[in-house]
Coordinates of C-alpha atoms in Angstrom, one line a residue:
Q1 CA 63.1 -5.6 -44.9
A2 CA 63.8 -6.2 -41.2
L3 CA 60.1 -6.9 -40.6
L4 CA 59.9 -9.2 -43.6
A5 CA 62.5 -11.4 -41.9
G6 CA 60.0 -12.3 -39.2
M7 CA 57.2 -13.3 -41.6
T8 CA 56.4 -16.5 -43.4
F9 CA 56.3 -16.8 -47.2
P10 CA 53.8 -19.4 -48.4
S11 CA 54.6 -20.8 -51.9
E12 CA 52.8 -19.6 -55.0
P13 CA 50.1 -22.2 -56.1
A14 CA 51.3 -22.5 -59.6
A15 CA 55.0 -21.8 -59.2
R16 CA 56.1 -24.1 -56.4
G17 CA 55.1 -27.2 -54.5
D18 CA 58.2 -27.8 -52.4
G19 CA 57.6 -25.7 -49.3
P20 CA 57.9 -22.2 -48.1
V21 CA 59.6 -19.5 -50.2
T22 CA 62.7 -17.9 -48.6
L23 CA 63.3 -14.3 -47.8
D24 CA 66.0 -14.0 -50.5
E25 CA 63.4 -15.1 -53.1
V26 CA 60.9 -12.4 -52.3
T27 CA 62.9 -9.3 -51.3
G28 CA 63.7 -8.6 -54.9
K29 CA 59.9 -8.4 -55.6
S30 CA 59.1 -6.0 -52.8
V31 CA 57.7 -2.5 -53.2
N32 CA 59.5 -0.2 -50.9
G33 CA 59.0 3.4 -49.9
R34 CA 58.1 5.8 -47.2
L35 CA 54.8 7.2 -46.2
A36 CA 54.3 11.0 -45.6
N37 CA 54.1 10.3 -41.9
G38 CA 57.7 8.8 -41.8
I39 CA 56.9 5.1 -41.8
D40 CA 59.0 3.0 -44.1
Y41 CA 57.2 0.2 -46.0
S42 CA 58.1 -3.0 -47.8
I43 CA 55.3 -4.9 -49.5
V44 CA 55.5 -8.2 -51.3
S45 CA 52.5 -8.9 -53.5
R46 CA 52.2 -12.6 -54.3
K47 CA 49.4 -15.2 -54.6
T48 CA 49.4 -17.9 -51.9
R49 CA 47.6 -21.1 -51.4
S50 CA 45.9 -19.9 -48.2
D51 CA 44.9 -16.6 -49.9
R52 CA 45.8 -14.8 -46.7
V53 CA 47.6 -11.5 -46.1
Q54 CA 50.1 -10.8 -43.4
I55 CA 50.8 -7.3 -42.2
K56 CA 53.1 -6.0 -39.5
L57 CA 53.4 -2.4 -38.3
Q58 CA 56.1 -1.3 -35.9
L59 CA 56.0 2.1 -34.2
Q60 CA 58.7 3.5 -31.9
W61 CA 57.8 5.4 -28.8
G62 CA 60.6 7.9 -29.3
D63 CA 64.3 8.4 -28.7
L64 CA 66.2 7.5 -25.6
G65 CA 66.1 11.0 -24.3
A66 CA 62.4 11.3 -24.5
L67 CA 61.9 7.9 -22.9
D68 CA 64.2 8.7 -20.0
G69 CA 62.6 7.1 -16.9
R70 CA 59.1 7.1 -18.4
W71 CA 59.4 3.8 -20.3
R72 CA 58.4 1.8 -17.2
D73 CA 54.9 3.3 -17.6
A74 CA 54.5 1.0 -20.7
D75 CA 54.8 -2.2 -18.6
M76 CA 51.0 -2.9 -18.8
L77 CA 50.4 -2.1 -22.4
D78 CA 51.3 -5.6 -23.6
A79 CA 48.5 -7.1 -21.4
L80 CA 45.9 -4.6 -22.5
L81 CA 46.3 -4.5 -26.3
P82 CA 44.5 -5.2 -28.5
G83 CA 41.0 -4.8 -26.9
A84 CA 38.4 -2.2 -26.4
T85 CA 38.3 0.9 -28.5
R86 CA 36.3 4.1 -28.5
H87 CA 33.6 2.4 -30.6
L88 CA 33.8 -1.3 -29.4
D89 CA 34.0 -2.9 -26.0
R90 CA 36.4 -5.8 -25.6
Q91 CA 33.8 -8.5 -26.4
Q92 CA 32.6 -6.7 -29.5
F93 CA 36.1 -6.3 -30.7
E94 CA 36.7 -10.1 -30.3
D95 CA 33.4 -10.9 -32.0
R96 CA 34.3 -8.7 -34.9
T97 CA 37.7 -10.3 -35.2
R98 CA 36.0 -13.8 -35.4
V99 CA 33.5 -12.7 -38.0
L100 CA 36.4 -11.4 -40.2
D101 CA 38.4 -14.6 -39.5
A102 CA 41.3 -12.3 -38.6
R103 CA 44.2 -12.7 -36.2
I104 CA 45.2 -9.4 -34.6
S105 CA 47.9 -9.1 -32.0
V106 CA 49.9 -6.3 -30.4
T107 CA 53.2 -6.7 -28.6
T108 CA 54.7 -3.8 -26.7
G109 CA 58.0 -3.1 -25.1
S110 CA 60.1 -0.4 -23.6
T111 CA 60.9 1.1 -27.0
G112 CA 57.7 0.7 -29.1
L113 CA 54.9 -1.6 -30.3
E114 CA 54.2 -4.0 -33.1
L115 CA 50.8 -4.7 -34.6
S116 CA 50.3 -7.9 -36.5
L117 CA 47.4 -8.8 -38.7
D118 CA 46.7 -12.1 -40.5
V119 CA 43.5 -12.2 -42.6
G120 CA 41.9 -13.5 -45.7
R121 CA 42.3 -11.2 -48.7
E122 CA 38.5 -10.7 -49.0
N123 CA 38.3 -9.2 -45.5
L124 CA 41.6 -7.2 -45.6
D125 CA 40.1 -3.7 -45.6
P126 CA 37.7 -4.1 -42.6
A127 CA 40.3 -6.1 -40.7
L128 CA 43.0 -3.5 -41.4
E129 CA 40.7 -0.8 -40.1
L130 CA 39.8 -2.8 -37.0
A131 CA 43.5 -3.6 -36.3
I132 CA 44.6 0.0 -36.6
S133 CA 41.7 1.3 -34.5
S134 CA 42.9 -1.0 -31.7
I135 CA 46.2 0.9 -31.4
R136 CA 44.9 4.4 -32.5
E137 CA 42.0 4.7 -30.2
P138 CA 42.3 2.1 -27.4
V139 CA 40.3 2.2 -24.2
F140 CA 41.9 0.7 -21.1
P141 CA 39.1 -0.4 -18.6
A142 CA 40.0 0.0 -15.0
D143 CA 38.8 -3.5 -14.0
L144 CA 40.8 -5.1 -16.8
F145 CA 43.9 -3.1 -15.8
R146 CA 43.6 -4.4 -12.2
E147 CA 43.0 -8.0 -13.3
R148 CA 45.9 -8.1 -15.7
R149 CA 48.3 -6.4 -13.3
N150 CA 47.5 -9.0 -10.6
Q151 CA 48.1 -11.8 -13.1
M152 CA 51.4 -10.3 -14.1
L153 CA 52.5 -9.9 -10.5
S154 CA 51.6 -13.5 -9.8
R155 CA 53.7 -14.8 -12.7
L156 CA 56.6 -12.6 -11.7
R157 CA 56.5 -13.8 -8.1
E158 CA 56.5 -17.4 -9.3
Q159 CA 59.4 -16.7 -11.6
G160 CA 61.4 -15.3 -8.8
D161 CA 61.0 -18.5 -6.9
Q162 CA 62.5 -20.7 -9.7
P163 CA 66.0 -22.2 -8.9
D164 CA 67.5 -21.1 -12.1
Y165 CA 66.4 -17.5 -11.7
V166 CA 69.5 -16.4 -9.8
T167 CA 71.9 -17.6 -12.5
S168 CA 69.9 -16.0 -15.4
D169 CA 69.5 -12.8 -13.4
L170 CA 73.3 -12.4 -12.9
V171 CA 73.9 -13.0 -16.6
R172 CA 71.3 -10.5 -17.7
R173 CA 72.5 -7.9 -15.2
A174 CA 76.0 -8.1 -16.8
A175 CA 74.7 -8.1 -20.4
F176 CA 72.3 -5.2 -20.0
A177 CA 74.3 -2.9 -17.6
Y178 CA 72.7 0.3 -18.8
P179 CA 71.7 3.2 -16.5
P180 CA 68.4 2.7 -14.7
N181 CA 66.5 5.3 -16.7
D182 CA 67.6 3.7 -20.1
P183 CA 64.9 1.5 -21.7
R184 CA 67.7 -1.1 -22.4
H185 CA 68.3 -1.4 -18.7
Y186 CA 67.7 -4.9 -17.3
R187 CA 65.3 -5.1 -14.4
S188 CA 65.4 -7.9 -11.9
V189 CA 62.1 -9.6 -11.1
E190 CA 62.1 -7.8 -7.8
T191 CA 62.4 -4.5 -9.5
R192 CA 59.7 -5.3 -12.0
I193 CA 57.3 -6.3 -9.2
Q194 CA 58.0 -2.9 -7.5
D195 CA 57.4 -1.0 -10.7
L196 CA 54.1 -2.9 -11.4
E197 CA 52.8 -2.4 -7.8
S198 CA 53.3 1.4 -8.1
L199 CA 52.1 1.7 -11.7
T200 CA 48.6 3.3 -12.1
L201 CA 46.1 3.3 -14.9
A202 CA 46.4 7.1 -15.2
R203 CA 50.2 6.8 -15.8
T204 CA 49.6 4.1 -18.4
E205 CA 47.1 6.2 -20.3
A206 CA 49.3 9.3 -20.1
F207 CA 52.2 7.4 -21.5
Y208 CA 50.2 6.1 -24.4
R209 CA 48.8 9.5 -25.2
A210 CA 52.3 11.0 -25.0
F211 CA 54.2 8.4 -27.1
A212 CA 51.9 6.4 -29.4
G213 CA 51.6 7.5 -33.0
T214 CA 53.4 7.6 -36.3
G215 CA 56.7 9.4 -36.9
H216 CA 59.2 6.5 -36.7
G217 CA 58.2 3.0 -37.8
Q218 CA 58.1 0.3 -40.4
L219 CA 55.3 -1.5 -42.3
A220 CA 55.6 -4.9 -44.0
A221 CA 53.0 -6.9 -45.9
I222 CA 52.9 -10.1 -47.8
G223 CA 50.0 -11.5 -49.8
D224 CA 47.9 -11.1 -52.9
V225 CA 47.5 -7.3 -52.5
D226 CA 47.6 -4.2 -54.6
A227 CA 50.6 -2.6 -53.1
P228 CA 49.8 1.1 -54.1
A229 CA 46.2 0.6 -52.8
L230 CA 47.4 -0.9 -49.5
V231 CA 49.9 1.9 -49.0
S232 CA 47.1 4.5 -49.7
R233 CA 44.7 2.8 -47.3
V234 CA 47.2 2.5 -44.5
D235 CA 48.2 6.2 -45.0
Q236 CA 44.5 7.1 -44.8
L237 CA 43.9 5.1 -41.6
L238 CA 47.0 6.6 -39.9
A239 CA 46.4 10.2 -41.1
G240 CA 46.6 12.8 -38.4
W241 CA 47.9 10.3 -35.8
K242 CA 51.5 11.6 -35.2
S243 CA 53.4 10.8 -32.0
P244 CA 53.8 14.0 -29.9
V245 CA 57.4 12.9 -29.3
P246 CA 59.8 13.6 -32.2

């Protein structure tokens, strides 16, 4: 239910008219379980005024031992996903998303990724397939990698020039005083700039191949869905994609 806490709960058309439904009101109606690939799921099936379905899928890269030192190679993933896949270039992916009236986003960090999908019920199946393909078979074009890295470097350099940076930097250094190879370690702007300048596309691709996949994760969904059918479909779309890292 941790993922459900970050999702919205539109009121049922016939049952309520006084605003969003709270988490406490829906968790008792959720269908919970675990997929064969190790992903825990929690699905709330309910009709909504918007007739849209929200899905979140979180995947962990691996344990702290496996990530030792290598988690820095994930720095660019947040700027590259979602996008081109083995079957669609970036423009085709964006066009397909618009046709399906779907909102697909991916956020990544030093410990894993989160895929989010918001789509009308009638387009759920093709949108779900598109969303999962964006993390299962991504392609990272070299020109996009260079462009996004330069953008990130520019933002970091601007951030380092802000007057309040020194104070916040000192606070975070104290709050996240983990060893440098630990993914929980706080990096100063200067260190992040150095890491980005040395990061290559080859290392980014190698990290993703080595750590992305199922094994440890959570799935949450809210909307007018058939829970068993959704579980089966997600299981099918993720079949055979297991993280090499236990």
